[in-house]
PDB file of C-alpha atoms and ligand atoms in Angstrom:
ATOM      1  CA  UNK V   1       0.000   0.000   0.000  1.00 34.00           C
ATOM      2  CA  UNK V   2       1.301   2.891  -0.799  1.00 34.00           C
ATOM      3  CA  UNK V   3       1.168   5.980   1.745  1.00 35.00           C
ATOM      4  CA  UNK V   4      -1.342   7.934  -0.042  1.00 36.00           C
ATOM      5  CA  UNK V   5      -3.775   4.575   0.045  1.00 34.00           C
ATOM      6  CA  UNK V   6      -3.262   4.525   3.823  1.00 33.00           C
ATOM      7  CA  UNK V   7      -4.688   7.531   4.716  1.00 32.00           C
ATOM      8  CA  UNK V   8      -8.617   8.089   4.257  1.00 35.00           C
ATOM      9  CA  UNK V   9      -9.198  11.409   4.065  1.00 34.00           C
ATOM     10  CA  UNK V  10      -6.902  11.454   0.599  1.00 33.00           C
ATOM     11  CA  UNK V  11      -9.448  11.442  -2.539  1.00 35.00           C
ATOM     12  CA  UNK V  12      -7.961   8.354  -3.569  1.00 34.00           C
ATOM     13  CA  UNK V  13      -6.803   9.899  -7.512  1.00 34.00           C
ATOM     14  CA  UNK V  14      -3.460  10.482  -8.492  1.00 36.00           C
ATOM     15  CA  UNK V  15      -2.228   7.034  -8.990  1.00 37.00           C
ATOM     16  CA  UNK V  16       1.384   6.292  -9.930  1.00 41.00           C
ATOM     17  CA  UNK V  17       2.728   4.584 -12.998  1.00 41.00           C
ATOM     18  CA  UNK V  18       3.758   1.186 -10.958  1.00 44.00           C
ATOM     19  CA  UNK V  19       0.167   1.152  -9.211  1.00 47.00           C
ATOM     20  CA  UNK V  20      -1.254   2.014 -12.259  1.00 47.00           C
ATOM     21  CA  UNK V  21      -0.153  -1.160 -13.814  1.00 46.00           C
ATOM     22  CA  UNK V  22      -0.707  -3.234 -10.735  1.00 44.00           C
ATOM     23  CA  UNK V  23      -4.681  -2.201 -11.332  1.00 46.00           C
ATOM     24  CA  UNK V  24      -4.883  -4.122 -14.645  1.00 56.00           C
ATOM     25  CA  UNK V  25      -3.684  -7.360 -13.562  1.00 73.00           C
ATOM     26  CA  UNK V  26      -5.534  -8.261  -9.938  1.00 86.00           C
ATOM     27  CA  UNK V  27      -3.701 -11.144  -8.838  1.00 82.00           C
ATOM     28  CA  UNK V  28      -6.840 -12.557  -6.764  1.00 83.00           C
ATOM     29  CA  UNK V  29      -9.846 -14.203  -8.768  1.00 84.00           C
ATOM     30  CA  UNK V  30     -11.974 -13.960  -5.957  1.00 93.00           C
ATOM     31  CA  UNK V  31     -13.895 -10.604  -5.966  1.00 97.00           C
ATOM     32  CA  UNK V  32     -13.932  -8.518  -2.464  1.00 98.00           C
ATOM     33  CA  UNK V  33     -17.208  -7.987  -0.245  1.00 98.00           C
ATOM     34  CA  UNK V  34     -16.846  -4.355   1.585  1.00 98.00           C
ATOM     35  CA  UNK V  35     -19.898  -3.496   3.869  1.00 98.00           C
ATOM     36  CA  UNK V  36     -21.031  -1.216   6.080  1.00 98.00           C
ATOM     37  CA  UNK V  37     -24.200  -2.360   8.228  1.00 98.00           C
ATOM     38  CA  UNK V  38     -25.597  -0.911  11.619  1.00 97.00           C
ATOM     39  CA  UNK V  39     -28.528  -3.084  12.141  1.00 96.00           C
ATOM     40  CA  UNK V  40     -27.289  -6.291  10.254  1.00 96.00           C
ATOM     41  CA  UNK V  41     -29.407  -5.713   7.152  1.00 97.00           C
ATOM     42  CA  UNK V  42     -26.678  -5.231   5.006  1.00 98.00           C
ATOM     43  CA  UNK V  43     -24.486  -7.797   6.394  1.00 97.00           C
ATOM     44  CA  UNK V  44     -26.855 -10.929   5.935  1.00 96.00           C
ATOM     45  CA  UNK V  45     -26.729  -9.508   1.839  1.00 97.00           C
ATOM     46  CA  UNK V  46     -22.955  -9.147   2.579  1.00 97.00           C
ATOM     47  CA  UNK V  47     -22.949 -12.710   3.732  1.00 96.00           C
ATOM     48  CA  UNK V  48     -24.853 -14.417   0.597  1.00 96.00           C
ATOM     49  CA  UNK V  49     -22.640 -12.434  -1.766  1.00 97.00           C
ATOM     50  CA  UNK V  50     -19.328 -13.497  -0.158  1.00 97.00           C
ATOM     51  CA  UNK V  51     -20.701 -17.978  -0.347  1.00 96.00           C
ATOM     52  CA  UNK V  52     -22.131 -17.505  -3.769  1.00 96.00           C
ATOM     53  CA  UNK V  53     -18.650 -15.976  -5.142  1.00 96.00           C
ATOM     54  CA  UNK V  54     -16.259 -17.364  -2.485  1.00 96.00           C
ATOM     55  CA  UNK V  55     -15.080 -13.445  -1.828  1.00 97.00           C
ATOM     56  CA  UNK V  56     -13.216 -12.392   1.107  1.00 97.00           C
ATOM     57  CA  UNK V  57     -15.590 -10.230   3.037  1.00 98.00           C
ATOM     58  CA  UNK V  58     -14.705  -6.698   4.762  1.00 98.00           C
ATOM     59  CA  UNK V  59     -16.378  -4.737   7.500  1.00 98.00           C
ATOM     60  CA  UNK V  60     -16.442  -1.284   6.981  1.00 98.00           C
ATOM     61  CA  UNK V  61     -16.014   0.347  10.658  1.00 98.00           C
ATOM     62  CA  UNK V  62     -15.651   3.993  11.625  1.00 98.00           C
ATOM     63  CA  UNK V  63     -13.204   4.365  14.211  1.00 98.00           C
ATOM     64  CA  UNK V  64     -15.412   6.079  16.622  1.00 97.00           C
ATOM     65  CA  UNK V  65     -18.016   3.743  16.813  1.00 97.00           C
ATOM     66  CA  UNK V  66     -21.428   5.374  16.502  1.00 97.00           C
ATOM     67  CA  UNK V  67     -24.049   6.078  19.537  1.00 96.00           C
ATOM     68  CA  UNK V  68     -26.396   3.242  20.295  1.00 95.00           C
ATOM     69  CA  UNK V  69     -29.426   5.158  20.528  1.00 96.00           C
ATOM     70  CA  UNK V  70     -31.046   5.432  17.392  1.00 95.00           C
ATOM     71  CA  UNK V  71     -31.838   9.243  17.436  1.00 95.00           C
ATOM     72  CA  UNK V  72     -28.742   9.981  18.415  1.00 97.00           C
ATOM     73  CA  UNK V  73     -26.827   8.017  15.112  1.00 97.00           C
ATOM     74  CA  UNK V  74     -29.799  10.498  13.152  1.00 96.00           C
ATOM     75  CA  UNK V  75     -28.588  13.579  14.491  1.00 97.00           C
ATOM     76  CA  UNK V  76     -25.065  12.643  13.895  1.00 97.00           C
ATOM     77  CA  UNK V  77     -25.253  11.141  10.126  1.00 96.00           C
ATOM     78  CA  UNK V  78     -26.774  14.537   9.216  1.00 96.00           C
ATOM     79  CA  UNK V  79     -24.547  17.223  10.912  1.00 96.00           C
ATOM     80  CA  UNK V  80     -21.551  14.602   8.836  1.00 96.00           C
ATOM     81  CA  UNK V  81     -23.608  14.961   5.805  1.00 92.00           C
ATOM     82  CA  UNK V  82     -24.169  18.502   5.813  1.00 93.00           C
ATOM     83  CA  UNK V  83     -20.693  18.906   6.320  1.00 95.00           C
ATOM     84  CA  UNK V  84     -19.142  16.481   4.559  1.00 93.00           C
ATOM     85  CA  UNK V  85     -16.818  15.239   7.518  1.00 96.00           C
ATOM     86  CA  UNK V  86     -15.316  12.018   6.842  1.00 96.00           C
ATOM     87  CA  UNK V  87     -15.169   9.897   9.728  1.00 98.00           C
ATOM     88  CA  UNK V  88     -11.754   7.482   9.895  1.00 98.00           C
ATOM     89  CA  UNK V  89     -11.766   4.362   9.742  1.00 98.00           C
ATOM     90  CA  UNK V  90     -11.114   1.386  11.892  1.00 98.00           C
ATOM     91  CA  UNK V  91      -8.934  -0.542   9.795  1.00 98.00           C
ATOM     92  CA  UNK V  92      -8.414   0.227   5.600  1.00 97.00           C
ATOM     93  CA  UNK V  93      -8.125  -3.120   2.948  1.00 97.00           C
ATOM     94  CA  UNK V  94      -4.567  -3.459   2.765  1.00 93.00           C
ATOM     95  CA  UNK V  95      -4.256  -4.720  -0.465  1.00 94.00           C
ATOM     96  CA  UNK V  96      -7.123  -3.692  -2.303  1.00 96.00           C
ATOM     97  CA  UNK V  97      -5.180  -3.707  -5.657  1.00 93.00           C
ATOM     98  CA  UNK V  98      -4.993  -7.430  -5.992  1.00 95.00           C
ATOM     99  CA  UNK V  99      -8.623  -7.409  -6.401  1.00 97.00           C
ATOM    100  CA  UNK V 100     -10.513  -6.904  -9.661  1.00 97.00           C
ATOM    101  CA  UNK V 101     -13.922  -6.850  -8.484  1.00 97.00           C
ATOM    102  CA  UNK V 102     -15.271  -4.883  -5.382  1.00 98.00           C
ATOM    103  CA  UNK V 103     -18.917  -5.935  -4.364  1.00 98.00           C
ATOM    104  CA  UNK V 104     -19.829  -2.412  -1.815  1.00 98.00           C
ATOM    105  CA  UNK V 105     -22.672  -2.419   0.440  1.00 98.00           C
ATOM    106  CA  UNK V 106     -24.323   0.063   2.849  1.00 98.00           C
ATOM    107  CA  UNK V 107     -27.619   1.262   4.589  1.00 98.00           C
ATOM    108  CA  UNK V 108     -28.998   4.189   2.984  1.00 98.00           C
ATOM    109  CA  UNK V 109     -28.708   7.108   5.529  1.00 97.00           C
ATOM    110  CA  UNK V 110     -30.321  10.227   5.293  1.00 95.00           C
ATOM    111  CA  UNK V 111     -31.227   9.949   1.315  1.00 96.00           C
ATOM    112  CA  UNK V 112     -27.683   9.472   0.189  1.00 97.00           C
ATOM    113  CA  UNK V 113     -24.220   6.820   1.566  1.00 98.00           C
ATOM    114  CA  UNK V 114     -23.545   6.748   5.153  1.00 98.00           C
ATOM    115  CA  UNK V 115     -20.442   9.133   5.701  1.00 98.00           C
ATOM    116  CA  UNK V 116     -17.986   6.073   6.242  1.00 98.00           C
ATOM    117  CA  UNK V 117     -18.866   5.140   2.888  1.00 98.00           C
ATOM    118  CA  UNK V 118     -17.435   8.654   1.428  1.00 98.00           C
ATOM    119  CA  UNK V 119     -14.579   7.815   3.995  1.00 98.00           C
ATOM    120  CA  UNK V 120     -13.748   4.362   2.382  1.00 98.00           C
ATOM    121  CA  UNK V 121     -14.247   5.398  -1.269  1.00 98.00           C
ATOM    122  CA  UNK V 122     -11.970   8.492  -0.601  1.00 97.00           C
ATOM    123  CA  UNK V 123      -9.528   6.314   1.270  1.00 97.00           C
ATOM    124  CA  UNK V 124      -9.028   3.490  -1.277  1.00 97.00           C
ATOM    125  CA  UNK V 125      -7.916   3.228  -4.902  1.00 96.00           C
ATOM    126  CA  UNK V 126     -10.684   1.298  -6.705  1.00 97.00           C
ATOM    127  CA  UNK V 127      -9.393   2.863 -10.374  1.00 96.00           C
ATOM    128  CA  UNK V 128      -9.736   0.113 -12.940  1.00 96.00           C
ATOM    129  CA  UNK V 129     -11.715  -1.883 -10.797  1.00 97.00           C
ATOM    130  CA  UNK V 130     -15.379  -3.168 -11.325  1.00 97.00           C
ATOM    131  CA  UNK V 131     -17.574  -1.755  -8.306  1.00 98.00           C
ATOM    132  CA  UNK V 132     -20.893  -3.786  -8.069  1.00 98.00           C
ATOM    133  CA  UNK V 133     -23.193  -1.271  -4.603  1.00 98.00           C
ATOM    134  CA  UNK V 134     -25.761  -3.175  -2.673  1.00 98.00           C
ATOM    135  CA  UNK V 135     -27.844  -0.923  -1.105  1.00 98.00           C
ATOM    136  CA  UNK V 136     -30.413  -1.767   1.845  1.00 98.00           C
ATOM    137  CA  UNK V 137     -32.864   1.100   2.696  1.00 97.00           C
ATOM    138  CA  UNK V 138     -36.154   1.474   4.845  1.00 95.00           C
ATOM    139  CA  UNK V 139     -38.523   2.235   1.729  1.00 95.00           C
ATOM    140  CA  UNK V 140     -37.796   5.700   0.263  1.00 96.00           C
ATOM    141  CA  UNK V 141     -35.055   4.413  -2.691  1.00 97.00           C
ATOM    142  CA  UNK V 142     -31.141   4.936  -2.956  1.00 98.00           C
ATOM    143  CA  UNK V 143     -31.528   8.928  -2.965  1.00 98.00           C
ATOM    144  CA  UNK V 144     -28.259  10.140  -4.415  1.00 97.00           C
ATOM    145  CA  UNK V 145     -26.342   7.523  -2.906  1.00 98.00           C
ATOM    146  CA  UNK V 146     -25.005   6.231  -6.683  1.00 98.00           C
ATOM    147  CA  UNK V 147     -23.882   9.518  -7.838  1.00 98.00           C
ATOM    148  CA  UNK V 148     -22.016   9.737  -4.949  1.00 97.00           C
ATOM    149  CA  UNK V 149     -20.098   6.492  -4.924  1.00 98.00           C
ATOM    150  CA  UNK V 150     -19.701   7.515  -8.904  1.00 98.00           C
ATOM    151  CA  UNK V 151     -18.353  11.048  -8.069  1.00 97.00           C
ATOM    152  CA  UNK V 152     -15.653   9.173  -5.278  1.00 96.00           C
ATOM    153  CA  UNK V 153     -14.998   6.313  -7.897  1.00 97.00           C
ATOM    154  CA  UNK V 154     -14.509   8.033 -11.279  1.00 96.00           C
ATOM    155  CA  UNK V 155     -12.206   5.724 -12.745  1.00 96.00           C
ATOM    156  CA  UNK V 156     -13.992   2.499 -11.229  1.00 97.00           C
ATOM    157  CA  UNK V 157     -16.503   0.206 -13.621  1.00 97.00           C
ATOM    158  CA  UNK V 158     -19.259   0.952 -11.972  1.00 98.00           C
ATOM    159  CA  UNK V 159     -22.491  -1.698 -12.529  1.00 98.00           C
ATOM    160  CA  UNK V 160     -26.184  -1.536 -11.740  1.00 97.00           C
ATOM    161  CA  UNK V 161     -26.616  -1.516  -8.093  1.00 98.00           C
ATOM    162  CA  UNK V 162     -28.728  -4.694  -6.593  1.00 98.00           C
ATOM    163  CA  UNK V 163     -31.159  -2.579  -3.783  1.00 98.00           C
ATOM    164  CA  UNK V 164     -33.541  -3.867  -1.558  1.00 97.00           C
ATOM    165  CA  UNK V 165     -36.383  -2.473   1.106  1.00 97.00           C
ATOM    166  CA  UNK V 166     -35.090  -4.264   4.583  1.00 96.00           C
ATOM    167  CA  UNK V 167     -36.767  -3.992   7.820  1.00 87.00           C
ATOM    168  CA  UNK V 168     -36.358  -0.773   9.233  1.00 88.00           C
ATOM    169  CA  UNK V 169     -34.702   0.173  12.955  1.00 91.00           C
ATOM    170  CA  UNK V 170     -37.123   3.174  13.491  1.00 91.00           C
ATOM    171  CA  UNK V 171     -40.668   0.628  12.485  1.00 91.00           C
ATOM    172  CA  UNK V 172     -39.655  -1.642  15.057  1.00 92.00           C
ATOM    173  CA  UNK V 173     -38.479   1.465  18.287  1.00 92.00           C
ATOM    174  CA  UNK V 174     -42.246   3.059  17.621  1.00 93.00           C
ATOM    175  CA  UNK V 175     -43.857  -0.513  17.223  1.00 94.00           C
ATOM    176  CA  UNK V 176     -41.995  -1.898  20.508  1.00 93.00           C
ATOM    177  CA  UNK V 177     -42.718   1.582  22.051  1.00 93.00           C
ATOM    178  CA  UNK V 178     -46.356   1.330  21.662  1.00 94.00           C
ATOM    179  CA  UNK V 179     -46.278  -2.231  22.847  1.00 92.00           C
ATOM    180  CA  UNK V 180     -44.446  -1.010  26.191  1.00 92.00           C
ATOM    181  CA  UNK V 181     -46.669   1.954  26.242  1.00 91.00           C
ATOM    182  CA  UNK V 182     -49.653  -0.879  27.128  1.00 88.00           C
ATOM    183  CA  UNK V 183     -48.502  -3.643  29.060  1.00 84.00           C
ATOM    184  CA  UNK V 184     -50.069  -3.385  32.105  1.00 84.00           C
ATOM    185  CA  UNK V 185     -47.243  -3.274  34.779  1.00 83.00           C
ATOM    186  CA  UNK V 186     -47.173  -0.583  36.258  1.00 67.00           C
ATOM    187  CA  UNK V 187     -44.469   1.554  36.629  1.00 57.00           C
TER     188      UNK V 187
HETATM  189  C1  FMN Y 201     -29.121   7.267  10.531  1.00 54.91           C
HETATM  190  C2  FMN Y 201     -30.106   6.534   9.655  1.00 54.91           C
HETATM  191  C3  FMN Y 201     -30.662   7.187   8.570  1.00 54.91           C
HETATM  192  C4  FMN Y 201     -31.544   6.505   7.712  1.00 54.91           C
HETATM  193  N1  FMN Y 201     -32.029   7.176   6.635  1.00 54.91           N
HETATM  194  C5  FMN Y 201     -32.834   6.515   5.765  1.00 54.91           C
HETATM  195  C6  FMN Y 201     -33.323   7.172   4.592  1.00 54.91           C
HETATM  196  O1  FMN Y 201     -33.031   8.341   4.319  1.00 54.91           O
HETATM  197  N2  FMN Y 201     -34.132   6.472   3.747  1.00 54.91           N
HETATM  198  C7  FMN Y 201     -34.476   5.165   3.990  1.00 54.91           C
HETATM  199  O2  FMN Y 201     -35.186   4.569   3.189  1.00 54.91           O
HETATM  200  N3  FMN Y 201     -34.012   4.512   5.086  1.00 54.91           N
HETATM  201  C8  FMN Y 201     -33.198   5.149   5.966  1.00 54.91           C
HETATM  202  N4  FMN Y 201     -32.719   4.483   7.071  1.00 54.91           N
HETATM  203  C9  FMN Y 201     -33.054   3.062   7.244  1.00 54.91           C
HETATM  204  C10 FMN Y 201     -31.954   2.133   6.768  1.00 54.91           C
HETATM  205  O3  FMN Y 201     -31.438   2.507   5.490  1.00 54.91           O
HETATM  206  C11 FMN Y 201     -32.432   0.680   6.626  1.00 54.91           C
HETATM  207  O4  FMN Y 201     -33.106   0.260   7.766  1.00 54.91           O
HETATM  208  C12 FMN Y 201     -31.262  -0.248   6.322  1.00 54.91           C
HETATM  209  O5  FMN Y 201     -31.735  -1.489   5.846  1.00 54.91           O
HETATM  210  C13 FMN Y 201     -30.402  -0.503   7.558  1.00 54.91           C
HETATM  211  O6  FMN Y 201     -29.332  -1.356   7.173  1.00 54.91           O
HETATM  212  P1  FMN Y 201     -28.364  -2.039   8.240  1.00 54.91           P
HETATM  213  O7  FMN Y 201     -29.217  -2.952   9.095  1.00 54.91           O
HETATM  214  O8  FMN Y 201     -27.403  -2.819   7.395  1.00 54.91           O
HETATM  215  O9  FMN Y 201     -27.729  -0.989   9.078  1.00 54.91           O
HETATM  216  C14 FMN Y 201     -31.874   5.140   7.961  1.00 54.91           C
HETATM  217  C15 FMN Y 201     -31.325   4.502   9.074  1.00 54.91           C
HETATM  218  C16 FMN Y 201     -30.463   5.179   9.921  1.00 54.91           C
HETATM  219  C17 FMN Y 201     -29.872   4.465  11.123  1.00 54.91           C
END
């Protein structure tokens, strides 16, 4: 890796003659599975990918992990959006060059990628390399989340994403919430 791949807040262009060529011949026929889930929706997707293709699978972490509480992840997704803060990362692929195909798949948060997303994208050199998003939202579409991974991935192949309605965190708080609300227990 070279030093500008290491750090995540670099955009990721710029690539050298030597890495250059090392993008058009991946040494790894396996294609990589990157995620980034909160709730587990997009990991079980993550999962079936990585057995039907045999890929080597990769959890996409910030390094500050995000509050628990559900409101509190809301309020801080859209002060990171609206100010398009780029959270670190846990840990970065080390050699994401040997692989020709990236599989990348996130929650949709707030209409668009969550910020870690922008982090990983900005952090990693995916030029030459075909970039296949799964997308998992709560039932209002992918927003603008494709452009986005398009305008961090410019040189990338980048195919149709696969996107899917999964159960949603803030259906089953009000649901549970209204259950509590009435069981008769006295408090
Ligand atoms: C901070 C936050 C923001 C969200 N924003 C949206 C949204 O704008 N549109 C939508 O359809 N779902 C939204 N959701 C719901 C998630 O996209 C959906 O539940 C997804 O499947 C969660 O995936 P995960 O379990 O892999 O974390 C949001 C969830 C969270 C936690």
């Amino acid at each position: 890796m070279t030093a500008a791949l290491s750090l995540p807040l670099t955009s990721g262009l710029g690539l050298s003659a030597s890495s250059a060529a090392a993008q058009q011949a991946p040494s790894r026929a396996a294609p990589l599975v990157v995620y980034f889930s909160r709730t587990g929706n997009t990991r079980v997707v993550a999962g079936q990918i990585r057995r039907a293709h045999g890929a080597d699978l990769f959890e996409i972490e910030p390094a500050a992990p995000y509050p628990e509480d559900y409101e509190a992840v809301v309020r801080q997704a859209q002060a990171e959006r609206d100010t398009g803060y780029r959270p670190p990362l846990r840990a970065m692929v080390a050699d994401i060059r040997s692989y020709g195909v990236v599989f990348i798949g996130f929650p949709i948060w707030g209409m668009s990628t969550p910020p870690v997303i922008r982090s990983f994208l900005a952090g990693h050199d995916l030029s030459g390399k075909t970039l296949i998003p799964f997308v998992t939202h709560g039932g209002y579409g992918l927003g603008d989340s494709i452009s986005v991974v398009a305008a961090h991935a410019p040189q990338s192949r980048l195919l149709e994403p696969f996107t899917m309605r999964a159960d949603q965190e803030r259906e089953t708080l009000s649901q549970v919430s209204r259950w509590l609300g009435n069981t008769p227990i006295g408090r």
